Short mmCIF file of C-alpha atoms in Angstrom, two decimals:
data_model
loop_
_atom_site.label_atom_id
_atom_site.label_comp_id
_atom_site.label_asym_id
_atom_site.label_seq_id
_atom_site.Cartn_x
_atom_site.Cartn_y
_atom_site.Cartn_z
CA MET A 1 -10.42 -161.54 87.92
CA GLY A 2 -9.19 -165.05 87.39
CA ASP A 3 -12.68 -166.44 86.68
CA PRO A 4 -12.76 -167.89 83.19
CA ASP A 5 -16.50 -167.65 83.16
CA ALA A 6 -16.66 -164.02 84.22
CA GLU A 7 -18.30 -161.62 81.87
CA LEU A 8 -17.02 -158.28 80.94
CA ARG A 9 -19.68 -156.09 79.41
CA LEU A 10 -18.54 -153.65 76.70
CA LEU A 11 -20.94 -151.04 75.49
CA VAL A 12 -19.79 -149.20 72.36
CA VAL A 13 -21.67 -146.05 71.42
CA GLU A 14 -20.80 -145.24 67.79
CA ASP A 15 -21.82 -142.35 65.60
CA SER A 16 -21.19 -141.92 61.86
CA ASN A 17 -21.05 -138.96 59.44
CA THR A 18 -20.27 -136.61 62.29
CA THR A 19 -17.33 -134.32 62.88
CA GLY A 20 -15.13 -136.64 64.90
CA LEU A 21 -12.61 -135.68 67.54
CA THR A 22 -10.93 -132.84 65.67
CA GLY A 23 -8.50 -130.34 67.19
CA GLY A 24 -5.64 -130.53 69.61
CA TRP A 25 -5.18 -130.99 73.32
CA ASP A 26 -4.38 -127.39 73.98
CA GLN A 27 -7.24 -126.01 71.89
CA ASP A 28 -10.88 -125.29 72.38
CA SER A 29 -11.75 -128.37 70.31
CA ASN A 30 -14.03 -131.40 70.07
CA TYR A 31 -11.10 -133.61 71.09
CA ALA A 32 -10.23 -131.61 74.27
CA ALA A 33 -13.88 -131.16 75.25
CA LEU A 34 -14.65 -134.85 75.20
CA VAL A 35 -11.35 -136.38 76.35
CA ARG A 36 -9.62 -133.77 78.48
CA ASP A 37 -12.38 -131.56 79.98
CA GLU A 38 -15.17 -132.24 82.46
CA LEU A 39 -18.55 -130.41 82.44
CA TYR A 40 -17.59 -128.39 79.42
CA SER A 41 -19.09 -128.33 75.98
CA SER A 42 -17.41 -127.07 72.77
CA LYS A 43 -20.76 -126.78 71.04
CA ARG A 44 -21.12 -123.19 69.90
CA GLU A 45 -23.87 -123.41 67.31
CA ASP A 46 -27.15 -121.73 68.29
CA ASN A 47 -29.05 -124.87 67.53
CA ALA A 48 -26.72 -127.42 69.10
CA GLY A 49 -28.23 -130.13 71.26
CA GLY A 50 -26.30 -129.58 74.47
CA SER A 51 -24.56 -126.67 76.10
CA TYR A 52 -23.12 -127.89 79.36
CA GLY A 53 -21.04 -130.97 78.57
CA LEU A 54 -22.81 -132.99 81.21
CA GLY A 55 -23.89 -135.74 78.80
CA LYS A 56 -20.39 -137.15 78.34
CA SER A 57 -19.99 -137.70 82.05
CA VAL A 58 -22.67 -140.39 81.71
CA LEU A 59 -20.11 -142.56 79.88
CA TRP A 60 -17.88 -142.88 83.00
CA THR A 61 -20.85 -143.09 85.35
CA PHE A 62 -22.01 -146.25 83.63
CA SER A 63 -18.59 -147.85 83.53
CA GLY A 64 -17.90 -150.23 86.36
CA ALA A 65 -14.19 -149.70 85.70
CA SER A 66 -14.63 -145.90 85.33
CA THR A 67 -12.88 -146.27 81.98
CA VAL A 68 -13.86 -145.11 78.48
CA ILE A 69 -12.00 -145.70 75.26
CA PHE A 70 -12.41 -143.40 72.28
CA ASN A 71 -11.63 -144.27 68.66
CA SER A 72 -12.31 -141.48 66.18
CA GLN A 73 -12.14 -141.24 62.41
CA LEU A 74 -11.54 -137.67 61.32
CA PRO A 75 -13.26 -136.21 58.24
CA PRO A 76 -11.43 -136.36 54.90
CA GLY A 77 -8.99 -133.42 54.50
CA SER A 78 -8.71 -132.85 58.20
CA ASP A 79 -5.59 -130.94 59.38
CA ASP A 80 -5.45 -132.90 62.61
CA GLY A 81 -3.26 -135.77 61.48
CA GLU A 82 -3.80 -139.40 60.76
CA SER A 83 -6.91 -141.36 61.50
CA PRO A 84 -8.05 -143.09 63.44
CA ARG A 85 -7.23 -141.49 66.74
CA LEU A 86 -7.42 -143.72 69.84
CA ILE A 87 -7.08 -142.84 73.51
CA ALA A 88 -8.61 -144.04 76.79
CA ARG A 89 -9.29 -142.26 80.07
CA THR A 90 -9.98 -143.76 83.47
CA LYS A 91 -11.06 -142.07 86.63
CA LEU A 92 -9.34 -143.48 89.69
CA PRO A 93 -9.21 -142.49 93.31
CA THR A 94 -5.79 -141.60 94.87
CA HIS A 95 -3.61 -144.66 94.16
CA GLU A 96 -0.12 -146.07 94.05
CA LEU A 97 1.52 -148.45 91.61
CA PRO A 98 3.52 -151.63 92.64
CA GLY A 99 7.21 -150.74 93.07
CA ASP A 100 6.48 -147.04 92.88
CA ASP A 101 6.30 -144.84 95.93
CA THR A 102 4.58 -142.02 94.10
CA THR A 103 1.00 -141.26 95.01
CA TYR A 104 -1.08 -140.58 91.90
CA GLN A 105 -4.24 -138.55 91.71
CA GLY A 106 -6.74 -137.68 88.93
CA ALA A 107 -7.20 -139.38 85.57
CA GLY A 108 -5.25 -142.30 84.25
CA TRP A 109 -4.57 -142.57 80.43
CA PHE A 110 -4.10 -145.26 77.88
CA CYS A 111 -2.01 -143.28 75.49
CA ARG A 112 1.41 -142.41 74.16
CA PRO A 113 2.97 -140.11 76.79
CA GLN A 114 4.55 -136.98 75.39
CA HIS A 115 7.03 -134.90 77.40
CA THR A 116 6.58 -131.16 77.12
CA ASP A 117 7.72 -128.10 78.98
CA ASP A 118 4.50 -128.27 81.01
CA GLY A 119 4.98 -131.94 81.96
CA VAL A 120 3.82 -135.19 80.55
CA ARG A 121 0.84 -134.95 78.25
CA PRO A 122 -1.31 -137.90 77.09
CA GLU A 123 -1.33 -138.12 73.30
CA ALA A 124 -3.62 -140.38 71.32
CA LEU A 125 -2.33 -143.23 69.22
CA ARG A 126 -2.67 -142.67 65.48
CA GLY A 127 -2.97 -144.38 62.09
CA ASP A 128 -2.11 -148.07 61.65
CA GLU A 129 -1.02 -148.48 65.33
CA ALA A 130 -4.40 -147.15 66.51
CA SER A 131 -6.26 -149.38 64.02
CA ARG A 132 -4.55 -152.57 65.10
CA LEU A 133 -5.07 -151.80 68.80
CA ALA A 134 -8.72 -150.82 68.20
CA GLN A 135 -9.35 -154.15 66.52
CA ARG A 136 -7.81 -156.00 69.51
CA LEU A 137 -9.93 -154.00 71.85
CA GLN A 138 -13.06 -154.56 69.80
CA ILE A 139 -13.59 -150.90 69.16
CA ASP A 140 -12.54 -150.79 65.51
CA ARG A 141 -14.94 -148.90 63.24
CA PRO A 142 -15.53 -148.23 59.53
CA ALA A 143 -13.55 -145.46 57.86
CA VAL A 144 -16.46 -143.06 58.18
CA SER A 145 -15.93 -139.83 60.10
CA GLY A 146 -17.23 -140.02 63.62
CA THR A 147 -16.37 -141.42 67.05
CA SER A 148 -16.80 -144.70 68.91
CA ALA A 149 -16.86 -144.61 72.69
CA MET A 150 -16.50 -147.87 74.59
CA VAL A 151 -17.79 -148.03 78.14
CA VAL A 152 -15.76 -150.67 79.87
CA GLU A 153 -17.76 -153.04 82.18
CA TYR A 154 -21.07 -151.36 81.51
CA ARG A 155 -23.43 -151.34 84.44
CA ASP A 156 -26.39 -149.34 85.50
CA PRO A 157 -25.75 -147.77 88.92
CA THR A 158 -29.47 -147.42 89.58
CA ARG A 159 -30.14 -151.11 89.39
CA ASP A 160 -29.55 -153.83 91.92
CA VAL A 161 -30.01 -156.66 89.38
CA ARG A 162 -27.95 -156.95 86.13
CA PRO A 163 -30.38 -157.21 83.23
CA GLU A 164 -29.87 -159.60 80.35
CA ILE A 165 -28.38 -158.33 77.09
CA ASP A 166 -31.57 -158.66 75.12
CA GLU A 167 -33.47 -156.81 77.82
CA LEU A 168 -30.94 -153.95 77.71
CA ALA A 169 -31.07 -153.83 73.91
CA ASP A 170 -34.87 -153.46 73.98
CA GLU A 171 -34.62 -150.73 76.54
CA PHE A 172 -32.00 -148.80 74.44
CA VAL A 173 -34.22 -149.01 71.42
CA GLU A 174 -37.33 -147.87 73.27
CA ALA A 175 -35.48 -145.04 75.02
CA SER A 176 -34.04 -143.89 71.66
CA VAL A 177 -37.52 -143.62 70.19
CA LYS A 178 -38.99 -142.07 73.33
CA TYR A 179 -36.57 -139.18 73.44
CA PHE A 180 -35.36 -138.81 69.80
CA TRP A 181 -38.41 -139.72 67.65
CA PRO A 182 -38.57 -136.23 66.06
CA ALA A 183 -35.02 -136.60 64.71
CA ILE A 184 -35.68 -140.26 63.73
CA TYR A 185 -38.96 -139.31 62.06
CA ARG A 186 -37.28 -136.53 60.07
CA GLY A 187 -34.52 -138.85 58.88
CA ASP A 188 -31.87 -136.83 60.75
CA LEU A 189 -30.93 -139.74 62.99
CA ARG A 190 -30.77 -143.52 62.67
CA VAL A 191 -30.26 -145.59 65.76
CA THR A 192 -29.39 -149.28 65.74
CA VAL A 193 -28.55 -151.45 68.66
CA GLU A 194 -26.35 -154.53 67.99
CA THR A 195 -25.94 -157.53 70.30
CA PRO A 196 -23.85 -160.61 69.58
CA GLU A 197 -26.95 -162.24 68.17
CA GLU A 198 -28.88 -159.58 66.28
CA THR A 199 -29.32 -155.92 65.35
CA ARG A 200 -32.41 -153.89 66.33
CA GLU A 201 -33.33 -150.56 64.81
CA ALA A 202 -35.16 -147.81 66.55
CA ASP A 203 -38.34 -147.32 64.57
CA VAL A 204 -41.03 -144.75 65.54
CA ASP A 205 -43.75 -147.12 64.30
CA ASN A 206 -42.73 -149.92 66.63
CA VAL A 207 -43.21 -148.12 69.94
CA PRO A 208 -46.98 -147.91 70.47
CA SER A 209 -46.74 -145.32 73.30
CA ILE A 210 -44.99 -142.86 71.00
CA ARG A 211 -46.95 -143.39 67.79
CA PRO A 212 -49.81 -140.91 68.68
CA PHE A 213 -47.19 -138.14 69.12
CA VAL A 214 -45.68 -138.94 65.72
CA GLU A 215 -49.09 -138.73 64.09
CA SER A 216 -49.77 -135.49 65.85
CA TYR A 217 -46.54 -133.98 64.61
CA GLU A 218 -47.02 -135.35 61.08
CA ALA A 219 -50.46 -133.68 60.77
CA ARG A 220 -49.64 -130.54 62.79
CA PHE A 221 -50.47 -128.15 59.84
CA GLU A 222 -53.64 -129.83 58.77
CA GLU A 223 -56.57 -127.40 58.52
CA GLY A 224 -58.97 -126.99 61.36
CA THR A 225 -58.53 -126.12 65.02
CA THR A 226 -60.94 -128.50 66.71
CA LEU A 227 -61.11 -132.21 67.32
CA GLN A 228 -64.20 -134.23 66.73
CA ASN A 229 -63.41 -137.88 66.52
CA PRO A 230 -60.66 -140.14 68.01
CA GLY A 231 -57.52 -139.91 65.95
CA ASP A 232 -58.31 -136.38 64.70
CA VAL A 233 -55.38 -133.93 64.73
CA ALA A 234 -55.72 -130.12 64.96
CA GLY A 235 -53.15 -127.46 65.58
CA LEU A 236 -52.55 -123.79 66.09
CA ASP A 237 -49.61 -121.37 66.44
CA ILE A 238 -48.55 -120.17 69.85
CA PRO A 239 -46.90 -116.72 69.73
CA VAL A 240 -43.51 -116.25 71.45
CA ASP A 241 -42.40 -112.72 72.23
CA LEU A 242 -38.66 -112.95 72.89
CA PRO A 243 -36.72 -110.24 74.67
CA PRO A 244 -33.70 -108.59 73.02
CA ARG A 245 -30.29 -110.37 73.39
CA SER A 246 -28.05 -109.12 76.12
CA ASP A 247 -25.92 -107.23 73.60
CA GLY A 248 -28.93 -105.21 72.50
CA THR A 249 -29.67 -107.20 69.34
CA GLU A 250 -33.42 -107.11 68.69
CA THR A 251 -35.08 -110.46 68.25
CA PRO A 252 -37.93 -111.16 65.90
CA ASP A 253 -41.41 -112.23 67.04
CA GLY A 254 -41.75 -116.00 66.81
CA GLU A 255 -44.26 -118.79 66.84
CA VAL A 256 -44.14 -122.45 67.97
CA ARG A 257 -46.60 -125.01 66.61
CA LEU A 258 -48.96 -126.84 68.91
CA SER A 259 -50.83 -129.81 67.70
CA SER A 260 -53.04 -132.36 69.46
CA ARG A 261 -54.40 -135.69 68.49
CA LEU A 262 -57.59 -136.88 70.16
CA ALA A 263 -56.96 -140.27 71.86
CA SER A 264 -58.77 -143.42 70.90
CA PRO A 265 -59.34 -146.54 73.00
CA ALA A 266 -56.84 -148.39 70.81
CA ASP A 267 -54.00 -146.09 71.84
CA ASP A 268 -51.25 -147.02 74.26
CA ASP A 269 -52.09 -144.65 77.16
CA THR A 270 -48.57 -144.54 78.73
CA TYR A 271 -48.23 -140.86 77.91
CA LEU A 272 -51.86 -139.91 77.73
CA ASN A 273 -52.62 -136.21 78.12
CA ARG A 274 -48.97 -135.26 77.73
CA VAL A 275 -47.36 -132.75 75.39
CA ALA A 276 -44.07 -133.61 73.88
CA LEU A 277 -41.78 -130.51 73.88
CA PHE A 278 -38.88 -130.35 71.47
CA ARG A 279 -36.93 -128.01 69.20
CA GLY A 280 -34.64 -128.34 66.21
CA ALA A 281 -32.23 -130.85 67.82
CA GLY A 282 -35.03 -133.36 67.55
CA MET A 283 -34.80 -134.50 71.22
CA VAL A 284 -37.93 -134.53 73.37
CA VAL A 285 -37.13 -132.38 76.41
CA LYS A 286 -40.16 -133.36 78.29
CA TYR A 287 -43.55 -135.04 78.19
CA TYR A 288 -45.42 -132.18 79.75
CA ASP A 289 -48.25 -133.45 81.90
CA GLN A 290 -51.52 -131.70 81.01
CA ASN A 291 -53.85 -134.28 82.48
CA ARG A 292 -56.03 -131.58 84.02
CA VAL A 293 -56.78 -130.08 80.65
CA ALA A 294 -58.45 -133.33 79.62
CA PHE A 295 -62.23 -133.23 80.13
CA GLY A 296 -64.49 -136.26 80.31
CA ASP A 297 -63.47 -138.59 77.54
CA ARG A 298 -61.52 -135.85 75.70
CA ASN A 299 -58.11 -137.29 76.25
CA PHE A 300 -55.29 -136.37 73.89
CA TYR A 301 -51.61 -136.51 72.86
CA GLY A 302 -49.95 -133.12 72.19
CA VAL A 303 -46.86 -131.87 70.45
CA LEU A 304 -45.21 -128.51 70.79
CA ALA A 305 -42.77 -128.25 67.86
CA CYS A 306 -40.46 -125.25 68.38
CA GLY A 307 -37.65 -123.46 66.61
CA GLU A 308 -36.19 -125.31 63.70
CA ALA A 309 -38.52 -128.27 64.36
CA ARG A 310 -41.68 -126.08 63.80
CA ALA A 311 -41.84 -126.27 60.06
CA ASP A 312 -40.73 -128.78 57.45
CA GLY A 313 -38.86 -126.35 55.25
CA PRO A 314 -35.93 -124.05 55.91
CA ALA A 315 -36.05 -122.44 59.34
CA THR A 316 -36.98 -118.77 59.39
CA GLU A 317 -35.00 -116.20 61.27
CA SER A 318 -37.59 -116.21 64.06
CA ASP A 319 -37.50 -120.02 64.24
CA GLN A 320 -33.73 -119.91 64.62
CA GLU A 321 -34.04 -117.31 67.40
CA VAL A 322 -36.71 -119.31 69.20
CA ASP A 323 -34.50 -122.40 68.94
CA ARG A 324 -31.51 -120.52 70.41
CA PHE A 325 -33.69 -119.03 73.23
CA LEU A 326 -35.02 -122.47 74.27
CA ARG A 327 -31.60 -124.07 74.00
CA PHE A 328 -30.35 -121.59 76.65
CA SER A 329 -33.50 -122.28 78.76
CA GLU A 330 -32.52 -125.90 79.23
CA PRO A 331 -30.76 -126.91 82.45
CA PRO A 332 -27.85 -129.38 82.36
CA GLU A 333 -30.28 -132.32 82.33
CA HIS A 334 -31.99 -130.84 79.27
CA ASP A 335 -35.31 -131.91 80.71
CA GLU A 336 -37.07 -128.50 81.15
CA TRP A 337 -37.51 -125.08 79.52
CA GLU A 338 -37.08 -122.80 82.44
CA SER A 339 -35.34 -119.66 83.63
CA THR A 340 -31.61 -120.38 83.75
CA GLU A 341 -28.43 -118.54 84.26
CA ASN A 342 -27.64 -119.02 80.59
CA LEU A 343 -30.84 -117.10 79.67
CA ARG A 344 -29.78 -114.38 82.03
CA GLU A 345 -26.46 -114.09 80.36
CA GLN A 346 -27.79 -114.25 76.73
CA TYR A 347 -31.01 -112.13 76.90
CA GLN A 348 -32.24 -108.94 78.54
CA ARG A 349 -35.06 -108.96 81.08
CA GLY A 350 -38.26 -110.51 79.95
CA PHE A 351 -37.03 -114.08 79.31
CA ARG A 352 -39.02 -115.43 82.25
CA THR A 353 -42.21 -113.73 81.04
CA ALA A 354 -41.59 -115.06 77.52
CA LEU A 355 -41.48 -118.64 78.90
CA ASP A 356 -44.48 -118.03 81.21
CA ASP A 357 -46.56 -116.61 78.36
CA MET A 358 -45.64 -119.44 76.03
CA PHE A 359 -46.68 -122.15 78.54
CA GLY A 360 -49.80 -120.19 79.55
CA THR A 361 -50.96 -119.91 75.90
CA LEU A 362 -50.04 -123.53 75.37
CA ARG A 363 -52.49 -124.62 78.11
CA ASP A 364 -55.23 -122.32 76.84
CA GLY A 365 -54.57 -123.56 73.28
CA LEU A 366 -54.93 -127.13 74.37
CA ARG A 367 -58.28 -126.36 76.04
CA HIS A 368 -59.36 -124.77 72.82
CA LEU A 369 -58.35 -127.84 70.77
CA ILE A 370 -59.76 -130.32 73.17
CA SER A 371 -63.14 -128.58 73.58
CA LYS A 372 -66.00 -129.63 71.40
CA ASN A 373 -66.03 -126.43 69.38
CA ASP A 374 -67.04 -126.66 65.75
CA SER A 375 -67.27 -122.97 65.17
CA GLY A 376 -64.61 -123.29 62.51
CA ARG A 377 -62.74 -120.25 63.67
CA ASP A 378 -59.07 -120.37 63.05
CA ALA A 379 -58.08 -117.80 65.68
CA LEU A 380 -58.07 -118.39 69.40
CA SER A 381 -61.30 -117.37 71.07
CA ASP A 382 -61.25 -114.59 73.60
CA SER A 383 -61.90 -117.01 76.45
CA VAL A 384 -58.95 -119.13 75.36
CA LEU A 385 -56.75 -116.09 75.62
CA ASN A 386 -58.14 -115.43 79.06
CA HIS A 387 -55.94 -117.48 81.41
CA PHE A 388 -57.47 -119.66 84.00
CA PRO A 389 -54.89 -119.04 86.74
CA ILE A 390 -55.59 -116.51 89.40
CA HIS A 391 -52.96 -114.58 91.29
CA GLY A 392 -52.49 -113.95 94.97
CA THR A 393 -53.03 -110.25 94.88
CA GLY A 394 -56.15 -110.29 96.92
CA ALA A 395 -58.25 -109.16 93.89
CA PRO A 396 -60.82 -111.60 92.61
CA ARG A 397 -60.66 -112.68 89.00
CA THR A 398 -63.58 -114.29 87.31
CA VAL A 399 -63.14 -116.73 84.38
CA SER A 400 -65.62 -118.42 82.17
CA THR A 401 -65.32 -121.86 80.54
CA SER A 402 -68.54 -121.60 78.69
CA ASP A 403 -67.05 -122.57 75.43
CA LEU A 404 -65.06 -125.57 76.74
CA GLY A 405 -68.11 -127.57 75.85
CA ARG A 406 -71.89 -127.36 75.34
CA ILE A 407 -72.81 -129.56 78.23
CA PHE A 408 -72.09 -127.09 81.04
CA GLU A 409 -71.43 -123.48 81.72
CA ILE A 410 -69.02 -122.94 84.55
CA ASP A 411 -68.07 -119.70 86.10
CA SER A 412 -65.73 -119.27 89.11
CA SER A 413 -63.79 -116.66 90.95
CA SER A 414 -61.06 -116.86 93.57
CA ARG A 415 -58.92 -114.68 95.74
CA PHE A 416 -56.38 -115.00 98.56
CA ASP A 417 -57.89 -113.85 101.85
CA GLY A 418 -55.12 -113.46 104.42
CA ASP A 419 -54.31 -117.05 105.17
CA ARG A 420 -56.27 -119.08 102.67
CA TRP A 421 -57.83 -119.10 99.25
CA VAL A 422 -61.62 -118.45 99.07
CA PHE A 423 -63.57 -119.21 95.97
CA SER A 424 -67.12 -119.31 94.59
CA GLY A 425 -68.91 -120.15 91.41
CA HIS A 426 -71.76 -121.84 89.75
CA ILE A 427 -72.31 -124.66 87.26
CA THR A 428 -75.26 -124.71 84.91
CA SER A 429 -76.25 -127.71 82.77
CA ASN A 430 -77.24 -126.85 79.23
CA VAL A 431 -79.02 -130.19 78.91
CA ASP A 432 -82.69 -130.30 79.93
CA ASP A 433 -83.18 -134.01 80.31
CA PHE A 434 -80.68 -135.78 82.57
CA GLU A 435 -80.70 -138.15 85.55
CA SER A 436 -77.83 -136.65 87.49
CA TRP A 437 -74.44 -134.97 87.11
CA THR A 438 -71.31 -134.75 89.19
CA ALA A 439 -68.57 -132.18 89.47
CA GLU A 440 -65.09 -132.49 90.96
CA ILE A 441 -63.55 -129.30 92.19
CA SER A 442 -59.80 -129.10 93.03
CA MET A 443 -57.23 -126.42 93.42
CA MET A 444 -53.49 -126.58 92.72
CA GLY A 445 -50.40 -124.39 92.76
CA VAL A 446 -48.82 -123.56 89.43
CA GLY A 447 -45.11 -123.01 89.08
CA GLU A 448 -43.48 -120.23 87.01
CA ASP A 449 -42.86 -122.59 84.14
CA GLY A 450 -46.52 -123.57 84.16
CA THR A 451 -46.18 -126.87 85.81
CA ARG A 452 -48.35 -127.97 88.69
CA TYR A 453 -46.17 -128.30 91.70
CA ASP A 454 -48.63 -129.13 94.47
CA ASP A 455 -52.28 -129.55 95.29
CA VAL A 456 -53.87 -126.89 97.42
CA PRO A 457 -56.31 -128.80 99.64
CA ILE A 458 -59.90 -127.58 99.80
CA GLU A 459 -61.15 -127.63 103.36
CA SER A 460 -64.76 -126.65 102.99
CA ILE A 461 -67.39 -126.06 100.42
CA SER A 462 -71.14 -125.18 100.71
CA THR A 463 -74.02 -124.82 98.36
CA ASP A 464 -77.52 -123.52 98.84
CA SER A 465 -78.88 -125.55 95.97
CA GLU A 466 -81.36 -128.25 96.72
CA GLY A 467 -80.80 -131.82 95.50
CA VAL A 468 -77.00 -131.48 95.76
CA GLU A 469 -74.76 -133.54 98.00
CA THR A 470 -71.10 -132.58 98.71
CA THR A 471 -68.26 -134.76 99.81
CA THR A 472 -64.64 -133.84 100.49
CA GLU A 473 -61.83 -136.29 100.27
CA ASP A 474 -58.04 -135.59 100.26
CA GLY A 475 -58.67 -131.92 99.61
CA THR A 476 -60.86 -132.51 96.60
CA VAL A 477 -64.59 -131.76 96.60
CA ARG A 478 -67.20 -133.77 94.73
CA LEU A 479 -70.72 -132.37 94.00
CA ILE A 480 -73.49 -134.87 93.18
CA ALA A 481 -76.65 -133.30 91.73
CA ASP A 482 -79.95 -135.06 91.05
CA GLU A 483 -82.30 -134.49 88.14
CA THR A 484 -83.86 -131.38 89.69
CA SER A 485 -80.60 -129.48 89.99
CA LYS A 486 -79.92 -127.80 86.68
CA GLU A 487 -77.89 -125.05 88.29
CA VAL A 488 -75.71 -125.11 91.40
CA THR A 489 -74.01 -122.25 93.22
CA PHE A 490 -71.10 -122.99 95.49
CA GLU A 491 -68.54 -121.27 97.69
CA GLY A 492 -65.68 -122.55 99.80
CA HIS A 493 -62.12 -122.09 100.93
CA SER A 494 -58.81 -123.87 101.08
CA ARG A 495 -57.00 -125.01 104.20
CA THR A 496 -55.37 -122.24 106.18
CA LYS A 497 -51.69 -121.41 105.60
CA SER A 498 -49.96 -120.24 108.69
CA GLU A 499 -47.93 -117.04 108.66
CA SER A 500 -48.53 -116.44 104.98
CA ASN A 501 -48.22 -113.14 103.23
CA LEU A 502 -48.31 -112.25 99.60
CA LEU A 503 -44.55 -111.40 99.37
CA SER A 504 -43.22 -114.39 101.15
CA GLY A 505 -43.20 -116.65 98.14
CA GLU A 506 -45.45 -119.13 99.86
CA VAL A 507 -48.43 -117.75 98.06
CA GLY A 508 -48.07 -118.09 94.31
CA GLU A 509 -50.28 -118.70 91.36
CA THR A 510 -53.05 -121.15 91.73
CA GLN A 511 -55.62 -122.74 89.46
CA LEU A 512 -59.13 -123.81 90.39
CA GLU A 513 -60.32 -126.68 88.26
CA VAL A 514 -63.92 -127.94 87.80
CA ARG A 515 -64.50 -131.23 86.04
CA ALA A 516 -68.18 -132.08 85.49
CA GLU A 517 -69.84 -135.15 84.08
CA LEU A 518 -73.54 -135.53 83.18
CA GLU A 519 -75.56 -138.71 82.90
CA THR A 520 -78.54 -138.51 80.48
CA THR A 521 -81.88 -140.20 80.68
CA GLU A 522 -80.59 -142.68 78.04
CA GLY A 523 -77.78 -143.71 80.27
CA ASP A 524 -75.12 -141.89 78.29
CA GLN A 525 -72.36 -139.85 79.81
CA ALA A 526 -70.97 -136.60 78.61
#
């Protein structure tokens, strides 16, 4: 204050061709949900983007003055009075005003006070008065339905250093593409960032780290279910078996579309071996890390297009139901698909299993796509449908990865033995002439949503095969076999867990992973 060179940053977030702040203060309306309420959303459509109302709180969080101004143009024919509609809200601690002994709490308003039987109510300014004031406040907007929100004294609370405007503009553009490229690609959303000097547009082709995902989505229905060369795209359908709604309404069987693009050396590898998860709203919920599915040089970029984003044409009834189901599976941050209280309210038992099965088949489907399999089959192979994870029931489960590639055949089994995991297996090279090969063996815990939550350190491993050396580092084992060792048998165990039992929750699902690499006599690696 008082410094003529001081800078006040004003960030205006403006949308167009949207509903605008319709409805009244006392109604369940867009206007009340954004301006009056906190942590509440008026979005009722099954395919809406949000469901908690948390997103609007970000506006005040990023305001150094805790103040946001709204200027809204209502759609033609609206019954909600003149446009535009302007009002501001500030969040203040307990405070007093000069010459006033009253102690105030709660929100402060820039408005036209209206006296009612229930007390003073903040009313928005309307029509010409609102237009003139909006122009003075630099929040005027074209006469197109929608809302402008001005964040007064914009600042990022997570940063110690204030970035330059151009740097911020670039970050906004990149973040828009990173999280909204499906909507931008489909033409449902256009994002521009204006600074005093220039205007930038969010273009999916201008963000190298996202381009492989766009190409994967674009070609998700191309024929074929295997990848041969860098840049190839293949896809398959993942079944989703939804439980009935809580009111007893039966839900149709659904599918989501998985596609994967084989990486090339020219790709930006920022999100290598990730799967972009999104539904009809066109916002990427998460870049799902599936690095352990990659094998050797078979790196990839994956897309899981769900609900109304699955197909290009009109959404089917099952697509709409899948979209609704996943919407209610998103927590307030909209960064996961997981078991939530909303799912519990909206669906009968079985919603957790539906999510687990979808993610489990996603991982198996990825392995199928990534493997060098040119059988030409369109359906998932039996081994793909046989999940890798093994459960802590004490019973061993044997899995085979023989069709993950032609270089090796790998079999393994594992079980929980009182206070630790024990495992065994063998690795066989299908190549006769080689100089050596190596295999890395690790174990990890797998969460209920399919994500890896922690490594399970391997303590010991042994092999009776000659010509094989073993090393253990940070809980991961490395086998090094010479040219005489075509087949290796191994067994080992994880570190001991104290006071563990199968019902305590400490022992969950785990996954044993074997990554092998062979060096041929010509010096090639596979």
